[in-house]
Tab-separated table of C-alpha atoms in Angstrom:
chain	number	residue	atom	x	y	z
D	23	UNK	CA	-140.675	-79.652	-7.525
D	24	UNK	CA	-144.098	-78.393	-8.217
D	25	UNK	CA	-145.307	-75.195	-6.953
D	26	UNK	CA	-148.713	-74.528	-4.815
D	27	UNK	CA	-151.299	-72.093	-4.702
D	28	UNK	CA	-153.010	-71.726	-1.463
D	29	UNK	CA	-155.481	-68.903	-0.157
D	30	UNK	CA	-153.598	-66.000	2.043
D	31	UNK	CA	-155.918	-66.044	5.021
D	32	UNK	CA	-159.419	-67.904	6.102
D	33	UNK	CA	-161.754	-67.708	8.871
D	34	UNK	CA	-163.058	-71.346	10.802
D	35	UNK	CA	-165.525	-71.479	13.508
D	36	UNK	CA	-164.529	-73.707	16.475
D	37	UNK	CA	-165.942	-76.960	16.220
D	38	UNK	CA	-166.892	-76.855	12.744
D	39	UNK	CA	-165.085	-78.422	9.749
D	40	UNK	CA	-162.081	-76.563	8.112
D	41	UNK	CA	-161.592	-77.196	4.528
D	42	UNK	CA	-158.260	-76.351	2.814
D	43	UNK	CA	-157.452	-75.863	-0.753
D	44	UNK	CA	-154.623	-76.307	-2.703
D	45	UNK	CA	-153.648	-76.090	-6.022
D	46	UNK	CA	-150.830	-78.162	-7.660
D	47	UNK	CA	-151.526	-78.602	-11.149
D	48	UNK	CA	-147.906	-78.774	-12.370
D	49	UNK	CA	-147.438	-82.079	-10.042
D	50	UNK	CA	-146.047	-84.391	-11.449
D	51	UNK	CA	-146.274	-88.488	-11.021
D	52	UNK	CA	-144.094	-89.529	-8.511
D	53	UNK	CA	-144.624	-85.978	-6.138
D	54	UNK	CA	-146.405	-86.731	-2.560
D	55	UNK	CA	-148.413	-84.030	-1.387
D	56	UNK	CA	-147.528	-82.758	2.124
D	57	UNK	CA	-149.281	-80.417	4.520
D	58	UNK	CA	-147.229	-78.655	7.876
D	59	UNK	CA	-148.621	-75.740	9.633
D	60	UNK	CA	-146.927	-73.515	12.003
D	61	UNK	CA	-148.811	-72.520	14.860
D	62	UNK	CA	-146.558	-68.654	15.800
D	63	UNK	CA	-142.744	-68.910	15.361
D	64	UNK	CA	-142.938	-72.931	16.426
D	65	UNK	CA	-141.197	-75.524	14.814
D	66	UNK	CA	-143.647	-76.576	11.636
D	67	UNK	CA	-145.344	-79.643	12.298
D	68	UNK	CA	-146.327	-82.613	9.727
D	69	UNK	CA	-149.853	-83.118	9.199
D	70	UNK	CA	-150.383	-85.781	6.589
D	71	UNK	CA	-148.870	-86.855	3.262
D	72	UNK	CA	-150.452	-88.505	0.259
D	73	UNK	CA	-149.359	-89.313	-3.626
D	74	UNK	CA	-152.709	-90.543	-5.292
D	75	UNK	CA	-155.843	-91.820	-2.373
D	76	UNK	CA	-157.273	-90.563	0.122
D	77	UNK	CA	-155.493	-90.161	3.016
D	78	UNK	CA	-156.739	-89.959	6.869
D	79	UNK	CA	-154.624	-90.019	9.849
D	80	UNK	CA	-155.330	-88.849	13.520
D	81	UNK	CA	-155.013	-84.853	12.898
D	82	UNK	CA	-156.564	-84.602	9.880
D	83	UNK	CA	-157.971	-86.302	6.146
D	84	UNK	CA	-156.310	-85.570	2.914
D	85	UNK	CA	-158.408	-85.805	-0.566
D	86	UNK	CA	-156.658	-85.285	-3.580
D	87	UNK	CA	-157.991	-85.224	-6.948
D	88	UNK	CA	-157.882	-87.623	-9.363
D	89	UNK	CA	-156.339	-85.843	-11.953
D	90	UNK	CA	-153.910	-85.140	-8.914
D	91	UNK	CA	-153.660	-81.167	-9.946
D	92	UNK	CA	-155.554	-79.773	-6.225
D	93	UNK	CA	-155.942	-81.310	-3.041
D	94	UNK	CA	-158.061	-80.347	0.159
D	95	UNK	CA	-156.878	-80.856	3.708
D	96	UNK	CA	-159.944	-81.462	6.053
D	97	UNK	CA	-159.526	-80.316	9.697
D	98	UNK	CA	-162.328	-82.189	11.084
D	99	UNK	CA	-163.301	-80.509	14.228
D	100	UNK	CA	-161.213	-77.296	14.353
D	101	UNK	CA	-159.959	-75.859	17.294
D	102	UNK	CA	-158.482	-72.980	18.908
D	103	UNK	CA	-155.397	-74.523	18.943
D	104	UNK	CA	-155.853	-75.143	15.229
D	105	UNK	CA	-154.864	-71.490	14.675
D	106	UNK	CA	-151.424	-71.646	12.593
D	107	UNK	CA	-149.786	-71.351	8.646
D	108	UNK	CA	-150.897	-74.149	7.102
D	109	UNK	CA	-148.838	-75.133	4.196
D	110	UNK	CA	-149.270	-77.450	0.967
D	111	UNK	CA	-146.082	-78.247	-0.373
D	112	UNK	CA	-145.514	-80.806	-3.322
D	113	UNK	CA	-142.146	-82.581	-2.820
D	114	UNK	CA	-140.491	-85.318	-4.778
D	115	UNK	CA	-140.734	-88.690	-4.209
D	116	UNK	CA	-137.667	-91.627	-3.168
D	117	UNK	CA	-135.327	-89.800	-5.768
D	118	UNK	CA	-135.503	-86.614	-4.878
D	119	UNK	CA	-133.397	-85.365	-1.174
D	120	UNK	CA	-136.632	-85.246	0.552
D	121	UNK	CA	-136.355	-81.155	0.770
D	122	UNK	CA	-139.134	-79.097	1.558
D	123	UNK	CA	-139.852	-76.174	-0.347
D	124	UNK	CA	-142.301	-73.748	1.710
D	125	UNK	CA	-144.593	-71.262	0.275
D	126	UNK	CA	-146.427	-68.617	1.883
D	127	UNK	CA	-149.486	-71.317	3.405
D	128	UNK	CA	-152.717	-70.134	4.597
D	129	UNK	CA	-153.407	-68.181	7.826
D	130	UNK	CA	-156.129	-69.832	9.331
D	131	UNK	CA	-157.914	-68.466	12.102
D	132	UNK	CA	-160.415	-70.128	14.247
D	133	UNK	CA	-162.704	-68.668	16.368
D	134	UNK	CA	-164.846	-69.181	19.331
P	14	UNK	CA	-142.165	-82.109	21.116
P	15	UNK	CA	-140.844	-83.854	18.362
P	16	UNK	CA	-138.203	-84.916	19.420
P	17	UNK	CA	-135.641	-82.808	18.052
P	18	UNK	CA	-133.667	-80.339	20.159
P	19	UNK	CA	-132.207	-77.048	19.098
P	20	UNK	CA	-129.545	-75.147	21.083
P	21	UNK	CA	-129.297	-72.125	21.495
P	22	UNK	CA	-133.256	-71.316	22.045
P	23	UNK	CA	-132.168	-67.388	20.867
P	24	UNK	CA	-128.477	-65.580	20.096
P	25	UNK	CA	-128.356	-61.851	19.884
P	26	UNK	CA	-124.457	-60.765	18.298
P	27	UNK	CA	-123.216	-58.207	16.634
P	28	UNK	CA	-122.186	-57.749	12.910
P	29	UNK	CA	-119.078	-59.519	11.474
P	30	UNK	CA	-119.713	-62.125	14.373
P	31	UNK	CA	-119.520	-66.075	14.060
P	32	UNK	CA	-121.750	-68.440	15.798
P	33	UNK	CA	-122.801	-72.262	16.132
P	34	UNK	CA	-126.356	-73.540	16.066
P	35	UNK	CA	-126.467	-76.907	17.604
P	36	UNK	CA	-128.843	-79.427	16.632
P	37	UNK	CA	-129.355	-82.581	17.693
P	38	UNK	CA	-132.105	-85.322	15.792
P	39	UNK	CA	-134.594	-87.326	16.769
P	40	UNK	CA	-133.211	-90.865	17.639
P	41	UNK	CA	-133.074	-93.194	14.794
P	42	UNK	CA	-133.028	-90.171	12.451
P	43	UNK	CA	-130.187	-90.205	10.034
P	44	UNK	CA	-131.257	-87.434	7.511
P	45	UNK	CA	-130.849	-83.806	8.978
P	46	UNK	CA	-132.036	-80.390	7.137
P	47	UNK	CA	-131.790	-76.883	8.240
P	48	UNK	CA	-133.909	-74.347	6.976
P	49	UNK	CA	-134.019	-70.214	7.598
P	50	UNK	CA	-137.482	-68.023	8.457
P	51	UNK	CA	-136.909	-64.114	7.913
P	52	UNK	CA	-140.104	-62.322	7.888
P	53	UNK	CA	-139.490	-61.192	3.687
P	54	UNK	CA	-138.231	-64.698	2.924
P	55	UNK	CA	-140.124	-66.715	4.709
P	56	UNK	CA	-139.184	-70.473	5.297
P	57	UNK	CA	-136.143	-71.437	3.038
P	58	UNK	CA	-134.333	-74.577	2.901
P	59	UNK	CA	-130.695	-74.638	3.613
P	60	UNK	CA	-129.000	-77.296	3.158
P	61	UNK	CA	-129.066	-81.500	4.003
P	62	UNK	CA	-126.965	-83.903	5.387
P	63	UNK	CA	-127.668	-87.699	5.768
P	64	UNK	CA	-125.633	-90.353	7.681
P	65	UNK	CA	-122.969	-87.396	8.208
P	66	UNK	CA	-122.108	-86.710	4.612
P	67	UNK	CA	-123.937	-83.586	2.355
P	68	UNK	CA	-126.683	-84.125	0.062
P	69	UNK	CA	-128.486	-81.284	-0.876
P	70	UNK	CA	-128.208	-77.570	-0.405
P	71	UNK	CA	-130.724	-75.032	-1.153
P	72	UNK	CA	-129.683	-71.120	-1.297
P	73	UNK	CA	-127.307	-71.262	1.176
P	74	UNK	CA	-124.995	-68.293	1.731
P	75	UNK	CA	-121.272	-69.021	1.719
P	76	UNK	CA	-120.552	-67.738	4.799
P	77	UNK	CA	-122.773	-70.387	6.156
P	78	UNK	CA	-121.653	-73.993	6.743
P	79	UNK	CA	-122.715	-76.962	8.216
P	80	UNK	CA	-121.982	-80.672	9.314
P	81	UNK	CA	-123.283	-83.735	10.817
P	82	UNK	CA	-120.853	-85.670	13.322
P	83	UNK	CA	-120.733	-89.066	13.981
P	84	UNK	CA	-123.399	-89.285	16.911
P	85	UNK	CA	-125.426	-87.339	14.358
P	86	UNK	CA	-126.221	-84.439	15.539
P	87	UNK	CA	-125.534	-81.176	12.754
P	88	UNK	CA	-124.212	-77.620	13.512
P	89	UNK	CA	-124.642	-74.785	11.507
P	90	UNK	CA	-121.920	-72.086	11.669
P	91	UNK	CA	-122.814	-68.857	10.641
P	92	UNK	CA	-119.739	-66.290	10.147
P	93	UNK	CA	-119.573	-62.684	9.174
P	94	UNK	CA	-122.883	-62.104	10.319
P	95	UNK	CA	-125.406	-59.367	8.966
P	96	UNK	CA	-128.737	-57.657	9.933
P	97	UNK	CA	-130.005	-59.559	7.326
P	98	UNK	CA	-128.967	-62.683	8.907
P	99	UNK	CA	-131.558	-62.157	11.993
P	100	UNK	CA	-133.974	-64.991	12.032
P	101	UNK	CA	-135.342	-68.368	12.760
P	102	UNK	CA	-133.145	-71.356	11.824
P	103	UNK	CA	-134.562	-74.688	11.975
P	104	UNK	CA	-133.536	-77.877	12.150
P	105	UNK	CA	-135.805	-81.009	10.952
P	106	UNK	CA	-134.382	-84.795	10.900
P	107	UNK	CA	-136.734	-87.593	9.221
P	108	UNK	CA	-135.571	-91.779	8.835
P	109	UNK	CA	-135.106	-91.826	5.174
P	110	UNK	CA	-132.668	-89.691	2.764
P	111	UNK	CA	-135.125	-89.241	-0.131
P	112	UNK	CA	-138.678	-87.787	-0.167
P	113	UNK	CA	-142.356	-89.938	-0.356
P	114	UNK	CA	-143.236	-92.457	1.814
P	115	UNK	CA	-142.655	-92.273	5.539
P	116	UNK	CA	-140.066	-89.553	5.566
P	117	UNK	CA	-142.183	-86.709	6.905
P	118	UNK	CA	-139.713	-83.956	8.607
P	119	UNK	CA	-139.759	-83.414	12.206
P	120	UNK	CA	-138.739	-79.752	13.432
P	121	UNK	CA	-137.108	-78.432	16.344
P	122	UNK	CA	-137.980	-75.516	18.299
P	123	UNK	CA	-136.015	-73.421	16.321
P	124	UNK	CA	-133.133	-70.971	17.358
P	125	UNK	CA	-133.441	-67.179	16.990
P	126	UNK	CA	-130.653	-65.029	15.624
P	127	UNK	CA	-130.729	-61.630	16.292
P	128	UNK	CA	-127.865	-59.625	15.064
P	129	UNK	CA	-127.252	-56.192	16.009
């Protein structure tokens, strides 16, 4: 499976937009992007998956490039509750075991 | 909640110890993974069982083993137990066996090991 680059830690003010990056430019055709966060020492929790368009869904919108190498996970209005890991992970598609392989994510922190 | 339920919530043993971490899937769920969070590792996957039989195992320690029974639900028996051993183990179940569409992983609550 491809491997991710995300940034360590960023800052979000409540109620305004949270953008998060993510870099997969070893992906390769039939990988799905995935996004989980982890709000402290909780089970993750699935956020939203996509393999080539857009992607929106009730927690959050997914755009990935079209070259497919970086994608950007929009939390629209962020919360306080928002506050967790948030982690990109690039896993194979109906071949693979469906395993996820975690990387370090971003902190995000939002604040009043 | 998500559905899936982890028992025990924590476990706090001693070295050279054995113990059982129950999990049971959501309902309809046939696929079953457990994974490991230590604060240096971070999350790791451990190994994956679908429709009771193995499938795929990620760097699981041989002192560790697991299984899924009939009515589905997995245990993970950890044996000879280390300090290094102290940390969260999760267990996710999704529909499918394989990875893309529709088989996002659902996690439990987690258990956590702490061994003295």
């Amino acid at each position: 499976d491809a491997k991710t680059t995300q940034p360590p830690s960023m800052d979000c003010a409540e109620g305004r937009a949270a953008n998060l990056p993510c870099n997969h430019s070893t992906i390769s055709g039939n990988e799905y992007v995935y996004w989980y966060r982890q709000i402290h020492s909780q089970g993750p929790q699935y956020i939203i998956h996509g393999l080539k368009n857009n992607e929106t869904n009730e927690m959050a919108s997914l755009i990935i490039t079209e070259d497919r190498k970086s994608s950007t996970l929009i939390l629209p209005h962020a919360t306080l509750r928002d506050t967790a890991v948030y982690y990109c992970i690039v896993s194979s598609g109906a071949d693979s075991w469906g395993k996820l392989q975690f990387g370090a994510g971003t902190q995000v922190v939002v604040t009043p | 909640d998500s559905g899936v339920t982890q028992t025990p919530k924590h476990l706090i043993t001693a070295t050279g110890q054995r113990v059982t971490l129950r999990c049971s899937p959501r309902s309809g769920d046939l696929s079953v993974y457990w994974y490991q969070q230590s604060l240096d590792q971070g999350l790791q996957f451990l190994i994956q069982y679908y429709n009771g039989e193995e499938r795929a195992k990620g760097n699981i320690l041989e002192r560790f083993s697991a299984q899924q029974f009939p009515d589905l639900h997995s245990e993970l028996n950890l044996s000879s137990l280390e300090l290094g051993d102290s940390a969260l183990y999760f267990c996710a179940s999704s529909e499918r066996l394989g990875g893309g569409i529709g088989n996002e992983q659902f996690f439990g609550p987690g258990t956590r090991l702490t061994v003295l």
